[in-house]
Coordinates of C-alpha atoms in Angstrom, one line a residue:
M281 CA 17.0 -0.8 18.7
R282 CA 20.0 0.6 16.9
W283 CA 20.0 -1.8 13.9
L284 CA 16.4 -0.9 13.2
T285 CA 17.2 2.8 13.2
L286 CA 20.0 2.3 10.8
L287 CA 17.8 0.4 8.4
T288 CA 15.0 2.9 8.4
I289 CA 17.0 6.0 7.6
T290 CA 18.6 6.2 4.1
V291 CA 20.0 9.1 2.3
I292 CA 20.1 8.7 -1.5
A293 CA 22.5 10.9 -3.3
G294 CA 21.7 12.5 -6.6
C295 CA 23.8 12.8 -9.8
S296 CA 26.8 14.1 -7.9
G297 CA 27.1 10.6 -6.3
N298 CA 27.4 11.9 -2.7
S299 CA 25.3 13.6 0.0
G300 CA 26.9 17.0 -1.0
S301 CA 24.7 17.2 -4.2
S302 CA 24.4 20.8 -5.4
G303 CA 20.7 20.1 -6.1
P304 CA 17.7 20.5 -3.7
K305 CA 17.1 18.2 -0.8
F306 CA 13.8 16.2 -0.7
A307 CA 12.5 13.4 1.6
V308 CA 10.2 10.4 1.1
V309 CA 8.6 9.2 4.4
T310 CA 6.7 5.9 4.6
N311 CA 3.9 4.9 7.0
N312 CA 5.7 1.8 8.4
P313 CA 8.8 -0.3 7.9
D314 CA 7.2 -3.0 5.7
E315 CA 9.1 -4.5 2.8
F316 CA 6.4 -3.1 0.5
W317 CA 8.5 0.1 0.6
T318 CA 11.7 -1.4 -0.8
L319 CA 10.5 -0.7 -4.3
A320 CA 9.6 2.9 -3.3
E321 CA 13.2 3.3 -2.1
K322 CA 14.4 2.2 -5.5
G323 CA 12.1 4.7 -7.2
A324 CA 13.4 7.5 -5.0
A325 CA 17.0 6.5 -5.8
K326 CA 16.4 6.6 -9.5
A327 CA 14.6 9.9 -9.2
A328 CA 17.5 11.4 -7.3
K329 CA 19.8 10.6 -10.2
D330 CA 17.4 11.6 -12.9
F331 CA 16.5 15.0 -11.3
N332 CA 19.9 15.9 -9.8
C333 CA 18.7 16.1 -6.2
E334 CA 19.4 14.5 -2.8
V335 CA 16.6 12.3 -1.4
A336 CA 16.3 11.1 2.2
F337 CA 14.2 7.9 2.5
R338 CA 12.8 7.4 6.0
K339 CA 10.6 4.7 7.5
P340 CA 9.1 4.8 11.0
S341 CA 9.9 1.8 13.1
K342 CA 6.2 1.0 13.4
D343 CA 2.7 2.3 12.4
D344 CA 2.8 5.2 14.8
A345 CA 1.6 8.7 13.9
Q346 CA 3.7 10.4 16.6
E347 CA 6.9 8.8 15.4
Q348 CA 6.1 9.9 11.8
R349 CA 5.3 13.4 13.1
D350 CA 8.7 13.6 14.7
I351 CA 10.4 12.5 11.5
L352 CA 8.6 15.1 9.4
N353 CA 9.3 17.9 11.9
A354 CA 13.0 17.0 12.0
L355 CA 13.2 17.1 8.2
V356 CA 11.5 20.5 8.1
N357 CA 13.9 21.8 10.8
K358 CA 16.9 20.6 8.7
G359 CA 15.7 22.7 5.8
Y360 CA 14.5 20.0 3.3
D361 CA 13.0 21.6 0.2
G362 CA 10.1 19.2 -0.1
I363 CA 8.6 16.0 1.5
A364 CA 6.5 13.2 0.2
V365 CA 4.7 11.2 2.9
S366 CA 2.4 8.3 3.3
V367 CA 0.2 9.7 6.1
I368 CA -0.6 7.3 8.9
N369 CA -3.6 9.1 10.4
P370 CA -4.9 11.9 8.1
V371 CA -7.4 13.2 10.7
D372 CA -5.2 13.4 13.7
Q373 CA -2.2 14.6 11.8
L374 CA -4.1 17.3 9.7
A375 CA -3.1 20.3 11.7
D376 CA 0.6 19.2 11.8
L377 CA 0.6 18.6 8.1
K378 CA -0.8 22.0 7.4
Q379 CA 2.0 23.5 9.4
I380 CA 4.6 21.5 7.4
A381 CA 3.0 22.5 4.1
S382 CA 3.4 26.2 5.2
K383 CA 7.1 25.6 5.6
T384 CA 8.1 23.3 2.8
K385 CA 6.6 21.7 -0.3
L386 CA 4.4 18.7 0.8
I387 CA 3.1 15.8 -1.3
T388 CA 1.0 12.9 0.1
M389 CA 1.7 9.5 -1.5
D390 CA 0.0 6.1 -1.0
N391 CA -2.2 7.5 1.8
D392 CA -3.7 10.9 1.3
A393 CA -4.7 13.7 3.8
K394 CA -7.2 15.9 2.2
G395 CA -7.3 19.5 3.5
S396 CA -3.6 19.3 4.4
D397 CA -2.6 22.0 1.9
R398 CA -0.4 19.4 0.1
I399 CA 0.5 20.0 -3.5
C400 CA -1.1 16.8 -4.7
Y401 CA -1.6 13.1 -3.9
I402 CA 0.4 10.4 -5.7
G403 CA -0.8 6.9 -5.6
T404 CA -3.5 4.3 -6.3
D405 CA -7.2 5.1 -6.8
N406 CA -8.0 3.0 -3.7
I407 CA -11.7 2.9 -4.3
A408 CA -11.1 1.6 -7.8
A409 CA -8.6 -0.9 -6.4
G410 CA -11.2 -2.1 -3.8
R411 CA -13.6 -2.7 -6.6
S412 CA -11.0 -4.8 -8.4
A413 CA -10.6 -6.9 -5.3
A414 CA -14.4 -7.3 -5.1
R415 CA -14.4 -8.7 -8.7
L416 CA -11.8 -11.2 -7.7
V417 CA -13.9 -12.2 -4.7
A418 CA -17.1 -12.5 -6.9
Q419 CA -15.2 -14.7 -9.3
A420 CA -14.1 -16.9 -6.4
L421 CA -17.6 -16.9 -4.8
P422 CA -20.1 -16.8 -7.7
K423 CA -22.9 -17.9 -5.4
G424 CA -22.2 -15.3 -2.7
G425 CA -21.0 -16.2 0.7
T426 CA -19.1 -14.9 3.7
I427 CA -16.1 -12.6 3.5
A428 CA -13.6 -11.6 6.2
V429 CA -11.5 -8.5 5.7
F430 CA -8.1 -7.9 7.3
V431 CA -6.1 -4.7 7.5
G432 CA -3.7 -2.8 9.7
N433 CA -6.0 0.0 10.8
M434 CA -9.0 1.9 9.6
S435 CA -7.8 5.3 10.4
S436 CA -5.7 5.3 7.1
L437 CA -7.6 6.7 4.1
N438 CA -6.3 4.0 1.8
A439 CA -7.8 1.3 4.1
Q440 CA -11.1 3.1 4.3
Q441 CA -11.3 3.6 0.5
R442 CA -10.3 0.0 -0.4
H443 CA -13.0 -1.3 2.0
Q444 CA -15.5 1.2 0.6
G445 CA -14.8 0.1 -3.0
L446 CA -14.8 -3.6 -2.0
M447 CA -18.2 -3.5 -0.3
E448 CA -19.9 -1.2 -2.8
E449 CA -18.9 -3.4 -5.7
L450 CA -19.8 -6.6 -3.9
T451 CA -23.2 -5.1 -3.1
A452 CA -23.7 -4.2 -6.7
I453 CA -22.6 -7.6 -8.0
G454 CA -24.8 -9.3 -5.5
K455 CA -27.8 -7.4 -6.5
A456 CA -27.1 -8.1 -10.2
K457 CA -26.7 -11.8 -9.6
G458 CA -29.3 -12.2 -6.9
V459 CA -26.7 -13.4 -4.3
T460 CA -25.5 -12.0 -1.0
Y461 CA -22.0 -11.3 0.4
T462 CA -21.9 -11.1 4.2
L463 CA -19.1 -9.4 6.1
Y464 CA -17.8 -11.4 9.0
K465 CA -18.0 -9.3 12.2
N466 CA -19.7 -6.6 10.2
E467 CA -16.4 -4.7 10.0
P468 CA -12.7 -5.1 8.9
I469 CA -10.5 -6.9 11.4
T470 CA -7.5 -4.7 12.3
D471 CA -4.0 -5.7 13.6
G472 CA -2.2 -2.4 14.2
A473 CA 0.2 -3.1 11.3
N474 CA 1.7 -5.9 13.4
D475 CA 2.6 -9.2 11.7
Q476 CA 1.9 -11.4 14.8
N477 CA -1.5 -9.8 15.3
A478 CA -2.3 -10.3 11.7
A479 CA -1.4 -14.0 12.0
N480 CA -3.5 -14.4 15.1
N481 CA -6.5 -12.6 13.6
A482 CA -6.4 -14.9 10.5
R483 CA -6.1 -18.0 12.6
Q484 CA -9.0 -17.0 14.9
A485 CA -11.2 -16.2 11.9
M486 CA -10.3 -19.5 10.2
E487 CA -11.4 -21.3 13.3
Q488 CA -14.7 -19.5 13.4
I489 CA -15.8 -19.6 9.8
G490 CA -13.2 -21.5 7.8
N491 CA -15.3 -24.7 7.5
Q492 CA -18.4 -22.9 6.3
P493 CA -19.2 -23.1 2.6
N494 CA -18.4 -20.2 0.3
V495 CA -15.8 -18.2 2.4
C496 CA -13.3 -15.7 1.2
F497 CA -10.6 -13.9 3.3
I498 CA -9.4 -10.6 1.9
G499 CA -6.1 -8.9 3.0
L500 CA -6.1 -5.2 2.3
W501 CA -2.4 -4.5 3.3
A502 CA 0.7 -6.3 1.9
Y503 CA 1.4 -8.6 4.9
N504 CA -2.2 -9.7 5.3
P505 CA -2.5 -12.2 2.4
P506 CA 0.6 -14.2 3.5
A507 CA -0.8 -14.3 7.1
I508 CA -4.1 -15.6 5.8
L509 CA -2.5 -18.2 3.6
E510 CA -0.3 -19.5 6.5
A511 CA -3.4 -19.7 8.7
A512 CA -5.2 -21.7 6.0
K513 CA -2.3 -24.1 5.7
T514 CA -2.2 -24.5 9.5
K515 CA -5.9 -25.3 9.6
G516 CA -5.8 -27.5 6.5
L517 CA -8.2 -25.1 4.7
V518 CA -6.1 -24.2 1.6
N519 CA -8.4 -23.9 -1.4
K520 CA -11.5 -24.4 0.7
V521 CA -11.2 -20.8 2.0
K522 CA -10.6 -18.5 -1.0
I523 CA -8.0 -15.7 -0.6
V524 CA -7.8 -12.3 -2.3
G525 CA -5.0 -9.9 -1.5
F526 CA -3.3 -6.6 -2.1
D527 CA 0.3 -6.0 -3.0
E528 CA 3.2 -8.2 -4.0
R529 CA 4.8 -10.1 -1.0
E530 CA 6.8 -13.0 -2.3
A531 CA 4.5 -15.4 -0.4
T532 CA 1.5 -13.9 -2.0
L533 CA 3.0 -14.3 -5.5
A534 CA 4.0 -17.9 -4.7
G535 CA 0.5 -18.6 -3.4
I536 CA -1.0 -17.4 -6.7
M537 CA 1.3 -19.5 -8.8
A538 CA 0.4 -22.5 -6.6
G539 CA -3.3 -21.8 -7.0
E540 CA -3.7 -21.2 -3.3
I541 CA -4.6 -17.5 -3.7
E542 CA -7.1 -16.3 -6.2
G543 CA -5.3 -13.1 -7.0
T544 CA -3.9 -9.8 -5.7
V545 CA -4.3 -6.2 -6.5
V546 CA -0.9 -4.7 -6.9
Q547 CA 0.1 -1.1 -6.6
D548 CA 3.3 0.6 -7.9
P549 CA 5.3 1.9 -5.0
F550 CA 8.3 2.5 -7.3
N551 CA 6.4 5.2 -9.1
F552 CA 4.8 6.5 -5.9
A553 CA 8.3 7.7 -4.9
Y554 CA 9.7 8.4 -8.3
Q555 CA 6.8 10.6 -9.4
S556 CA 6.8 12.3 -6.0
V557 CA 10.4 13.4 -6.3
E558 CA 9.8 14.3 -10.0
I559 CA 7.0 16.7 -9.0
L560 CA 8.9 18.1 -6.0
A561 CA 11.9 18.8 -8.3
A562 CA 9.7 20.5 -10.9
E563 CA 7.9 22.6 -8.2
Q564 CA 11.3 23.7 -6.9
K565 CA 11.8 25.3 -10.4
G566 CA 8.3 26.8 -10.4
D567 CA 6.9 24.2 -12.8
T568 CA 3.5 23.1 -11.7
S569 CA 2.6 21.0 -14.8
K570 CA 3.6 17.7 -13.3
R571 CA 0.7 17.8 -10.9
A572 CA -1.8 16.8 -13.6
K573 CA -1.2 13.1 -13.7
T574 CA -1.0 11.7 -10.1
T575 CA -3.0 8.5 -10.1
V576 CA -0.7 5.5 -10.5
P577 CA -2.6 2.6 -12.1
H578 CA -3.0 -0.7 -10.2
R579 CA -2.8 -4.1 -11.8
I580 CA -4.3 -7.5 -11.2
I581 CA -2.1 -10.6 -10.7
T582 CA -3.7 -14.0 -11.2
K583 CA -2.3 -17.4 -12.0
D584 CA -3.3 -17.2 -15.7
G585 CA -3.0 -13.4 -16.0
K586 CA -6.7 -13.0 -16.8
V587 CA -8.9 -10.5 -15.0
P588 CA -12.5 -11.0 -13.8
S589 CA -15.5 -9.9 -15.8
G590 CA -16.0 -6.1 -15.8
E591 CA -12.3 -5.4 -14.8
T592 CA -10.4 -2.7 -16.7
A593 CA -7.1 -2.9 -14.9
K594 CA -4.2 -4.7 -16.6
G595 CA -3.8 -8.4 -15.8
M596 CA -0.5 -10.2 -15.4
T597 CA 0.7 -13.6 -14.3
A598 CA 2.8 -13.7 -11.2
A599 CA 5.8 -14.7 -13.3
E600 CA 5.3 -11.6 -15.6
F601 CA 5.0 -9.4 -12.6
K602 CA 8.1 -10.8 -10.9
T603 CA 10.1 -10.0 -14.1
D604 CA 8.8 -6.5 -14.0
L605 CA 9.7 -6.2 -10.3
E606 CA 13.2 -7.6 -10.9
A607 CA 13.8 -5.0 -13.6
K608 CA 12.8 -2.2 -11.2
M609 CA 14.9 -3.6 -8.4
G610 CA 17.8 -3.6 -10.8
G611 CA 17.4 0.2 -11.2
K612 CA 15.7 0.2 -14.6

């Protein structure tokens, strides 16, 4: 559809204030069109101004590796000096990414592709973030119980690592406390990064296990927690089924403030894009020093701003986090 195409391709000018910037041309490519990436687009825009470059910000219309591959190849063919990409399928796309890295400067952000010859990865330590989610779950279910995990797909490295951190930490906490956390269906429930599928999956799981004691639903991608909360409301199971999420959808933050969601692990997509462009601009000048600091810290959002026992990530209330978001959205 034409309106979608127009929305998902944005060119951000640098200091010159137009697309004819005398600086280099870089691109930031996301893995889907989710509103999660709005902050990244803001980060890319600020970096374009700060580092005197032109930045194209592109979003595939869906979670589709072939579409992303086409976008990347088109950017290379147009002579872009560097690209930062959140890789959809790091295994299937590896050969293509190596080809791209041989033709232009390549950075992976948000979702890595090891072995792709990329300069570096910018983003969350997703195993650590998964462990943070596990501590929220353990706080909500101190006696153990059943957990259901929801995510777009398990081909993405960030999904794999979040799930790994979640399960490893829950196993460790369970052993220490003498309790058990059982994974519903023995695997994460995937939705293909489709909102309707996510909603259907949450409702079906709510019907199956929602009335059991000690249940927590965990959404690993941004749209999953709101889908879970809506299913809980539909089934009259708000607060009975505990909810832990990732990222900062408005419905997720509102759910936390209302006491309907235990908490969420939030990333920093603004800095994913900002730091990616900063590194690409430095690399263009032969400066490799910016590669050193590439892990972008995650934070924990809860109703009172407190973090669970054993947590080292910064805690914030939803109101504090929204103030921070608004500052970034305003271009700070």
